[in-house]
Amino acid sequence: ISAYAQVLVNPGATSYSTLASACTAINAGTHTGAVTVEISANTTETATCVINSSGAGSANYTSINIYPTVDGVTINGSTTAASGRGVIELNGADNVTIDGDNPNSAGINRNLTIINNNSSTTTYTSVVRIALSTLISSGNNNTVKNAILTGSATGRNISTATSTSGSEHTTYGILVGGGASTVLATTSPSAITSVSTTIGS
C-alpha cells in the first residue's frame, strides 16, 4: 500500500485517503459481501464516517471488518457538524467490527486510536455512535474492541466542570441511542441534542 493509500477496502482492493470516503463507497454498493477495511496510516476525517445498513439504498454487505495493518494508527475526526455527531456512526448497520488489533504484530494489542478532536467544550459528541429510530431499528452484532477511544471533552474531568448541559456531562466514547432518520434509511443520523434522546419503541 502506498503512503497515500491510508485505507484499503476489499473486495476490490480500492484505496481511499479517509475512512469517511471508504464508508461512502460501501454505502454506494462499490464493495459488497464480506468487506474488509484495512487502515495503514493516520487519517484526518473532516466528515462523519457513516455506515448505512445493508439493503439501505445500494449498500449490500454481509459484514464489515475495520482494522489497522500497522501499529500506532490514528483516525482523527473533527467533523464539520461538530456538536451532536460521532467520528464513526453506524446508521442502523449490523455485523460491523472495529478491531484495533493489528493482526500483523504479535499478541493482541490496541494499535488503533480513534479521536473526536472537536473542542473540549463541544457538546453531545461521540467517538463511535450506533444510531437507531422507529424506521432504522436494528444495530445487531456490532463490536468495538482493542481500540483506544478518545472523546473531545479533554480536561473536563475537573472539580469546576459541573454543568449537566456542558461537555463534561454530554460527551461519549460509545453512544447507542436515537437520532437515526425516521424518513429514509439512507439519510444520515441527526445530531444528538439531549442526554434524554431515546430509541423509538
PDB file of C-alpha atoms in Angstrom:
ATOM      1  CA  ILE A   1       0.000   0.000   0.000  1.00  0.00           C
ATOM      2  CA  SER A   2       1.424   3.357  -0.972  1.00  0.00           C
ATOM      3  CA  ALA A   3       1.847   6.166   1.518  1.00  0.00           C
ATOM      4  CA  TYR A   4      -1.204   7.832   0.012  1.00  0.00           C
ATOM      5  CA  ALA A   5      -3.469   4.818   0.431  1.00  0.00           C
ATOM      6  CA  GLN A   6      -4.358   5.117   4.093  1.00  0.00           C
ATOM      7  CA  VAL A   7      -7.488   2.978   3.743  1.00  0.00           C
ATOM      8  CA  LEU A   8      -7.746  -0.123   1.554  1.00  0.00           C
ATOM      9  CA  VAL A   9     -11.159  -1.728   1.016  1.00  0.00           C
ATOM     10  CA  ASN A  10     -11.767  -5.264  -0.222  1.00  0.00           C
ATOM     11  CA  PRO A  11     -13.338  -6.777  -2.233  1.00  0.00           C
ATOM     12  CA  GLY A  12     -11.971  -4.570  -4.983  1.00  0.00           C
ATOM     13  CA  ALA A  13      -8.632  -3.532  -3.455  1.00  0.00           C
ATOM     14  CA  THR A  14      -9.598   0.129  -3.720  1.00  0.00           C
ATOM     15  CA  SER A  15      -7.612   2.784  -1.867  1.00  0.00           C
ATOM     16  CA  TYR A  16      -9.078   5.797  -0.070  1.00  0.00           C
ATOM     17  CA  SER A  17      -7.454   8.670   1.794  1.00  0.00           C
ATOM     18  CA  THR A  18     -10.069   8.727   4.575  1.00  0.00           C
ATOM     19  CA  LEU A  19     -12.347   6.286   6.333  1.00  0.00           C
ATOM     20  CA  ALA A  20     -15.335   8.511   5.501  1.00  0.00           C
ATOM     21  CA  SER A  21     -14.710   8.163   1.760  1.00  0.00           C
ATOM     22  CA  ALA A  22     -14.400   4.399   2.154  1.00  0.00           C
ATOM     23  CA  CYS A  23     -17.720   4.305   4.025  1.00  0.00           C
ATOM     24  CA  THR A  24     -19.356   6.371   1.280  1.00  0.00           C
ATOM     25  CA  ALA A  25     -18.195   3.790  -1.268  1.00  0.00           C
ATOM     26  CA  ILE A  26     -19.590   0.932   0.829  1.00  0.00           C
ATOM     27  CA  ASN A  27     -22.933   2.757   1.084  1.00  0.00           C
ATOM     28  CA  ALA A  28     -22.890   3.176  -2.707  1.00  0.00           C
ATOM     29  CA  GLY A  29     -22.504  -0.588  -3.226  1.00  0.00           C
ATOM     30  CA  THR A  30     -18.962  -0.319  -4.585  1.00  0.00           C
ATOM     31  CA  HIS A  31     -17.826  -3.010  -2.131  1.00  0.00           C
ATOM     32  CA  THR A  32     -20.162  -5.913  -1.342  1.00  0.00           C
ATOM     33  CA  GLY A  33     -20.225  -9.158   0.602  1.00  0.00           C
ATOM     34  CA  ALA A  34     -17.730  -9.607   3.446  1.00  0.00           C
ATOM     35  CA  VAL A  35     -15.974  -6.231   3.358  1.00  0.00           C
ATOM     36  CA  THR A  36     -12.606  -5.553   4.985  1.00  0.00           C
ATOM     37  CA  VAL A  37     -11.321  -2.042   5.625  1.00  0.00           C
ATOM     38  CA  GLU A  38      -7.570  -2.015   6.277  1.00  0.00           C
ATOM     39  CA  ILE A  39      -6.065   1.143   7.765  1.00  0.00           C
ATOM     40  CA  SER A  40      -2.349   1.541   7.133  1.00  0.00           C
ATOM     41  CA  ALA A  41      -1.730   5.205   8.012  1.00  0.00           C
ATOM     42  CA  ASN A  42      -3.237   8.018  10.051  1.00  0.00           C
ATOM     43  CA  THR A  43      -6.354   9.620   8.624  1.00  0.00           C
ATOM     44  CA  THR A  44      -7.854  13.045   9.229  1.00  0.00           C
ATOM     45  CA  GLU A  45     -11.618  12.917   8.921  1.00  0.00           C
ATOM     46  CA  THR A  46     -13.452  16.142   8.100  1.00  0.00           C
ATOM     47  CA  ALA A  47     -16.839  14.444   7.834  1.00  0.00           C
ATOM     48  CA  THR A  48     -18.561  11.801   9.924  1.00  0.00           C
ATOM     49  CA  CYS A  49     -17.906   8.239   8.735  1.00  0.00           C
ATOM     50  CA  VAL A  50     -21.475   6.965   8.279  1.00  0.00           C
ATOM     51  CA  ILE A  51     -22.171   3.301   7.511  1.00  0.00           C
ATOM     52  CA  ASN A  52     -25.724   2.571   6.412  1.00  0.00           C
ATOM     53  CA  SER A  53     -27.404  -0.772   6.977  1.00  0.00           C
ATOM     54  CA  SER A  54     -27.080  -3.385   4.248  1.00  0.00           C
ATOM     55  CA  GLY A  55     -30.104  -3.052   1.999  1.00  0.00           C
ATOM     56  CA  ALA A  56     -30.404   0.690   2.574  1.00  0.00           C
ATOM     57  CA  GLY A  57     -30.058   2.175  -0.883  1.00  0.00           C
ATOM     58  CA  SER A  58     -27.213   0.426  -2.724  1.00  0.00           C
ATOM     59  CA  ALA A  59     -25.385  -0.864   0.367  1.00  0.00           C
ATOM     60  CA  ASN A  60     -25.020  -4.647   0.105  1.00  0.00           C
ATOM     61  CA  TYR A  61     -22.728  -6.407   2.540  1.00  0.00           C
ATOM     62  CA  THR A  62     -22.786  -9.341   4.931  1.00  0.00           C
ATOM     63  CA  SER A  63     -20.180  -7.911   7.310  1.00  0.00           C
ATOM     64  CA  ILE A  64     -17.657  -5.078   7.625  1.00  0.00           C
ATOM     65  CA  ASN A  65     -14.361  -5.563   9.446  1.00  0.00           C
ATOM     66  CA  ILE A  66     -12.302  -2.418  10.129  1.00  0.00           C
ATOM     67  CA  TYR A  67      -8.774  -2.902  11.474  1.00  0.00           C
ATOM     68  CA  PRO A  68      -5.212  -1.499  11.285  1.00  0.00           C
ATOM     69  CA  THR A  69      -2.438  -3.235   9.382  1.00  0.00           C
ATOM     70  CA  VAL A  70       0.357  -1.365  11.187  1.00  0.00           C
ATOM     71  CA  ASP A  71       0.887  -0.312  14.797  1.00  0.00           C
ATOM     72  CA  GLY A  72       0.031   3.108  16.193  1.00  0.00           C
ATOM     73  CA  VAL A  73      -2.586   4.237  13.668  1.00  0.00           C
ATOM     74  CA  THR A  74      -4.944   7.126  14.440  1.00  0.00           C
ATOM     75  CA  ILE A  75      -8.318   8.091  12.974  1.00  0.00           C
ATOM     76  CA  ASN A  76      -8.607  11.758  13.892  1.00  0.00           C
ATOM     77  CA  GLY A  77     -12.061  13.232  13.397  1.00  0.00           C
ATOM     78  CA  SER A  78     -13.092  16.845  13.753  1.00  0.00           C
ATOM     79  CA  THR A  79     -16.367  16.849  11.890  1.00  0.00           C
ATOM     80  CA  THR A  80     -17.826  19.917  10.243  1.00  0.00           C
ATOM     81  CA  ALA A  81     -21.161  19.357  12.008  1.00  0.00           C
ATOM     82  CA  ALA A  82     -19.354  19.200  15.320  1.00  0.00           C
ATOM     83  CA  SER A  83     -21.997  19.191  18.038  1.00  0.00           C
ATOM     84  CA  GLY A  84     -24.033  16.025  18.368  1.00  0.00           C
ATOM     85  CA  ARG A  85     -22.125  13.869  15.897  1.00  0.00           C
ATOM     86  CA  GLY A  86     -19.695  10.971  16.147  1.00  0.00           C
ATOM     87  CA  VAL A  87     -16.480  10.194  14.308  1.00  0.00           C
ATOM     88  CA  ILE A  88     -17.926   6.852  13.175  1.00  0.00           C
ATOM     89  CA  GLU A  89     -21.700   6.387  13.023  1.00  0.00           C
ATOM     90  CA  LEU A  90     -23.411   3.081  12.340  1.00  0.00           C
ATOM     91  CA  ASN A  91     -26.704   4.159  10.803  1.00  0.00           C
ATOM     92  CA  GLY A  92     -28.588   1.014  11.740  1.00  0.00           C
ATOM     93  CA  ALA A  93     -25.716  -1.075  10.395  1.00  0.00           C
ATOM     94  CA  ASP A  94     -25.376  -4.701  11.501  1.00  0.00           C
ATOM     95  CA  ASN A  95     -22.343  -7.001  11.647  1.00  0.00           C
ATOM     96  CA  VAL A  96     -19.706  -4.258  11.844  1.00  0.00           C
ATOM     97  CA  THR A  97     -16.482  -4.957  13.746  1.00  0.00           C
ATOM     98  CA  ILE A  98     -13.984  -2.259  14.651  1.00  0.00           C
ATOM     99  CA  ASP A  99     -10.944  -4.159  15.927  1.00  0.00           C
ATOM    100  CA  GLY A 100      -7.953  -2.076  16.967  1.00  0.00           C
ATOM    101  CA  ASP A 101      -5.554  -5.015  16.974  1.00  0.00           C
ATOM    102  CA  ASN A 102      -3.040  -5.185  14.140  1.00  0.00           C
ATOM    103  CA  PRO A 103      -3.067  -8.852  13.043  1.00  0.00           C
ATOM    104  CA  ASN A 104       0.469  -8.445  11.646  1.00  0.00           C
ATOM    105  CA  SER A 105       2.035  -7.923  15.083  1.00  0.00           C
ATOM    106  CA  ALA A 106       2.378 -10.491  17.866  1.00  0.00           C
ATOM    107  CA  GLY A 107      -0.291 -10.760  20.513  1.00  0.00           C
ATOM    108  CA  ILE A 108      -3.468  -8.761  20.910  1.00  0.00           C
ATOM    109  CA  ASN A 109      -2.786  -5.041  21.218  1.00  0.00           C
ATOM    110  CA  ARG A 110      -4.538  -1.704  20.987  1.00  0.00           C
ATOM    111  CA  ASN A 111      -2.973  -0.462  17.753  1.00  0.00           C
ATOM    112  CA  LEU A 112      -5.788   1.843  16.625  1.00  0.00           C
ATOM    113  CA  THR A 113      -6.787   5.131  18.256  1.00  0.00           C
ATOM    114  CA  ILE A 114      -9.992   6.918  17.279  1.00  0.00           C
ATOM    115  CA  ILE A 115     -10.178  10.542  18.405  1.00  0.00           C
ATOM    116  CA  ASN A 116     -13.035  13.004  18.356  1.00  0.00           C
ATOM    117  CA  ASN A 117     -10.918  16.125  18.038  1.00  0.00           C
ATOM    118  CA  ASN A 118     -13.572  18.797  18.418  1.00  0.00           C
ATOM    119  CA  SER A 119     -13.010  21.484  21.037  1.00  0.00           C
ATOM    120  CA  SER A 120     -13.233  20.383  24.658  1.00  0.00           C
ATOM    121  CA  THR A 121     -16.426  22.392  25.201  1.00  0.00           C
ATOM    122  CA  THR A 122     -18.344  20.985  22.214  1.00  0.00           C
ATOM    123  CA  THR A 123     -21.415  19.130  23.461  1.00  0.00           C
ATOM    124  CA  TYR A 124     -23.029  15.782  22.582  1.00  0.00           C
ATOM    125  CA  THR A 125     -20.070  14.418  20.639  1.00  0.00           C
ATOM    126  CA  SER A 126     -19.122  10.755  20.478  1.00  0.00           C
ATOM    127  CA  VAL A 127     -16.349   8.598  19.096  1.00  0.00           C
ATOM    128  CA  VAL A 128     -18.455   5.652  17.892  1.00  0.00           C
ATOM    129  CA  ARG A 129     -22.212   6.011  17.620  1.00  0.00           C
ATOM    130  CA  ILE A 130     -24.927   3.489  16.777  1.00  0.00           C
ATOM    131  CA  ALA A 131     -27.979   5.472  15.677  1.00  0.00           C
ATOM    132  CA  LEU A 132     -31.455   3.932  15.678  1.00  0.00           C
ATOM    133  CA  SER A 133     -35.063   5.030  15.175  1.00  0.00           C
ATOM    134  CA  THR A 134     -38.512   3.599  14.588  1.00  0.00           C
ATOM    135  CA  LEU A 135     -37.527   3.188  10.914  1.00  0.00           C
ATOM    136  CA  ILE A 136     -33.903   2.114  11.434  1.00  0.00           C
ATOM    137  CA  SER A 137     -34.490  -0.232  14.324  1.00  0.00           C
ATOM    138  CA  SER A 138     -31.630  -2.740  14.400  1.00  0.00           C
ATOM    139  CA  GLY A 139     -27.961  -2.443  15.165  1.00  0.00           C
ATOM    140  CA  ASN A 140     -27.117  -6.077  15.756  1.00  0.00           C
ATOM    141  CA  ASN A 141     -23.810  -7.930  16.143  1.00  0.00           C
ATOM    142  CA  ASN A 142     -21.628  -4.817  16.214  1.00  0.00           C
ATOM    143  CA  THR A 143     -18.298  -4.967  18.030  1.00  0.00           C
ATOM    144  CA  VAL A 144     -15.759  -2.364  19.099  1.00  0.00           C
ATOM    145  CA  LYS A 145     -12.669  -3.887  20.703  1.00  0.00           C
ATOM    146  CA  ASN A 146      -8.927  -3.413  21.232  1.00  0.00           C
ATOM    147  CA  ALA A 147      -9.165   0.277  20.319  1.00  0.00           C
ATOM    148  CA  ILE A 148      -8.272   3.440  22.194  1.00  0.00           C
ATOM    149  CA  LEU A 149     -11.233   5.838  22.113  1.00  0.00           C
ATOM    150  CA  THR A 150     -10.538   9.466  22.976  1.00  0.00           C
ATOM    151  CA  GLY A 151     -13.509  11.784  23.365  1.00  0.00           C
ATOM    152  CA  SER A 152     -13.494  15.520  22.787  1.00  0.00           C
ATOM    153  CA  ALA A 153     -14.072  16.614  26.400  1.00  0.00           C
ATOM    154  CA  THR A 154     -10.348  16.670  27.127  1.00  0.00           C
ATOM    155  CA  GLY A 155      -9.547  18.173  30.509  1.00  0.00           C
ATOM    156  CA  ARG A 156     -13.194  18.435  31.592  1.00  0.00           C
ATOM    157  CA  ASN A 157     -12.915  15.909  34.435  1.00  0.00           C
ATOM    158  CA  ILE A 158     -12.198  18.676  36.927  1.00  0.00           C
ATOM    159  CA  SER A 159     -13.942  19.922  40.070  1.00  0.00           C
ATOM    160  CA  THR A 160     -15.070  23.177  38.447  1.00  0.00           C
ATOM    161  CA  ALA A 161     -16.738  21.442  35.479  1.00  0.00           C
ATOM    162  CA  THR A 162     -20.140  20.612  36.976  1.00  0.00           C
ATOM    163  CA  SER A 163     -22.673  21.646  34.345  1.00  0.00           C
ATOM    164  CA  THR A 164     -25.239  18.999  33.405  1.00  0.00           C
ATOM    165  CA  SER A 165     -25.501  20.569  29.952  1.00  0.00           C
ATOM    166  CA  GLY A 166     -21.763  21.085  29.383  1.00  0.00           C
ATOM    167  CA  SER A 167     -19.370  18.794  27.539  1.00  0.00           C
ATOM    168  CA  GLU A 168     -18.277  17.180  30.821  1.00  0.00           C
ATOM    169  CA  HIS A 169     -21.741  15.602  31.021  1.00  0.00           C
ATOM    170  CA  THR A 170     -22.740  15.235  27.380  1.00  0.00           C
ATOM    171  CA  THR A 171     -19.883  13.535  25.509  1.00  0.00           C
ATOM    172  CA  TYR A 172     -19.497   9.830  24.859  1.00  0.00           C
ATOM    173  CA  GLY A 173     -16.972   7.194  23.884  1.00  0.00           C
ATOM    174  CA  ILE A 174     -19.612   4.827  22.522  1.00  0.00           C
ATOM    175  CA  LEU A 175     -23.200   6.017  22.219  1.00  0.00           C
ATOM    176  CA  VAL A 176     -26.096   3.724  21.345  1.00  0.00           C
ATOM    177  CA  GLY A 177     -29.279   5.723  21.017  1.00  0.00           C
ATOM    178  CA  GLY A 178     -31.747   7.523  18.837  1.00  0.00           C
ATOM    179  CA  GLY A 179     -31.333  10.118  16.143  1.00  0.00           C
ATOM    180  CA  ALA A 180     -31.454   7.964  13.031  1.00  0.00           C
ATOM    181  CA  SER A 181     -33.800   9.087  10.268  1.00  0.00           C
ATOM    182  CA  THR A 182     -37.482   8.291  10.508  1.00  0.00           C
ATOM    183  CA  VAL A 183     -37.990   9.035   6.803  1.00  0.00           C
ATOM    184  CA  LEU A 184     -35.274   7.301   4.728  1.00  0.00           C
ATOM    185  CA  ALA A 185     -32.812   4.562   5.702  1.00  0.00           C
ATOM    186  CA  THR A 186     -30.107   6.299   3.661  1.00  0.00           C
ATOM    187  CA  THR A 187     -30.399   9.643   5.464  1.00  0.00           C
ATOM    188  CA  SER A 188     -27.540  10.312   7.865  1.00  0.00           C
ATOM    189  CA  PRO A 189     -28.379  10.482  11.574  1.00  0.00           C
ATOM    190  CA  SER A 190     -29.333  13.832  13.013  1.00  0.00           C
ATOM    191  CA  ALA A 191     -27.239  15.497  15.687  1.00  0.00           C
ATOM    192  CA  ILE A 192     -27.850  14.495  19.293  1.00  0.00           C
ATOM    193  CA  THR A 193     -29.101  17.471  21.302  1.00  0.00           C
ATOM    194  CA  SER A 194     -30.126  15.942  24.611  1.00  0.00           C
ATOM    195  CA  VAL A 195     -28.923  13.325  27.085  1.00  0.00           C
ATOM    196  CA  SER A 196     -32.509  12.018  27.160  1.00  0.00           C
ATOM    197  CA  THR A 197     -32.584  11.154  23.438  1.00  0.00           C
ATOM    198  CA  THR A 198     -34.073   7.667  23.285  1.00  0.00           C
ATOM    199  CA  ILE A 199     -34.618   4.889  20.788  1.00  0.00           C
ATOM    200  CA  GLY A 200     -38.133   4.550  19.436  1.00  0.00           C
ATOM    201  CA  SER A 201     -40.108   1.522  20.590  1.00  0.00           C
TER     202      SER A 201
END
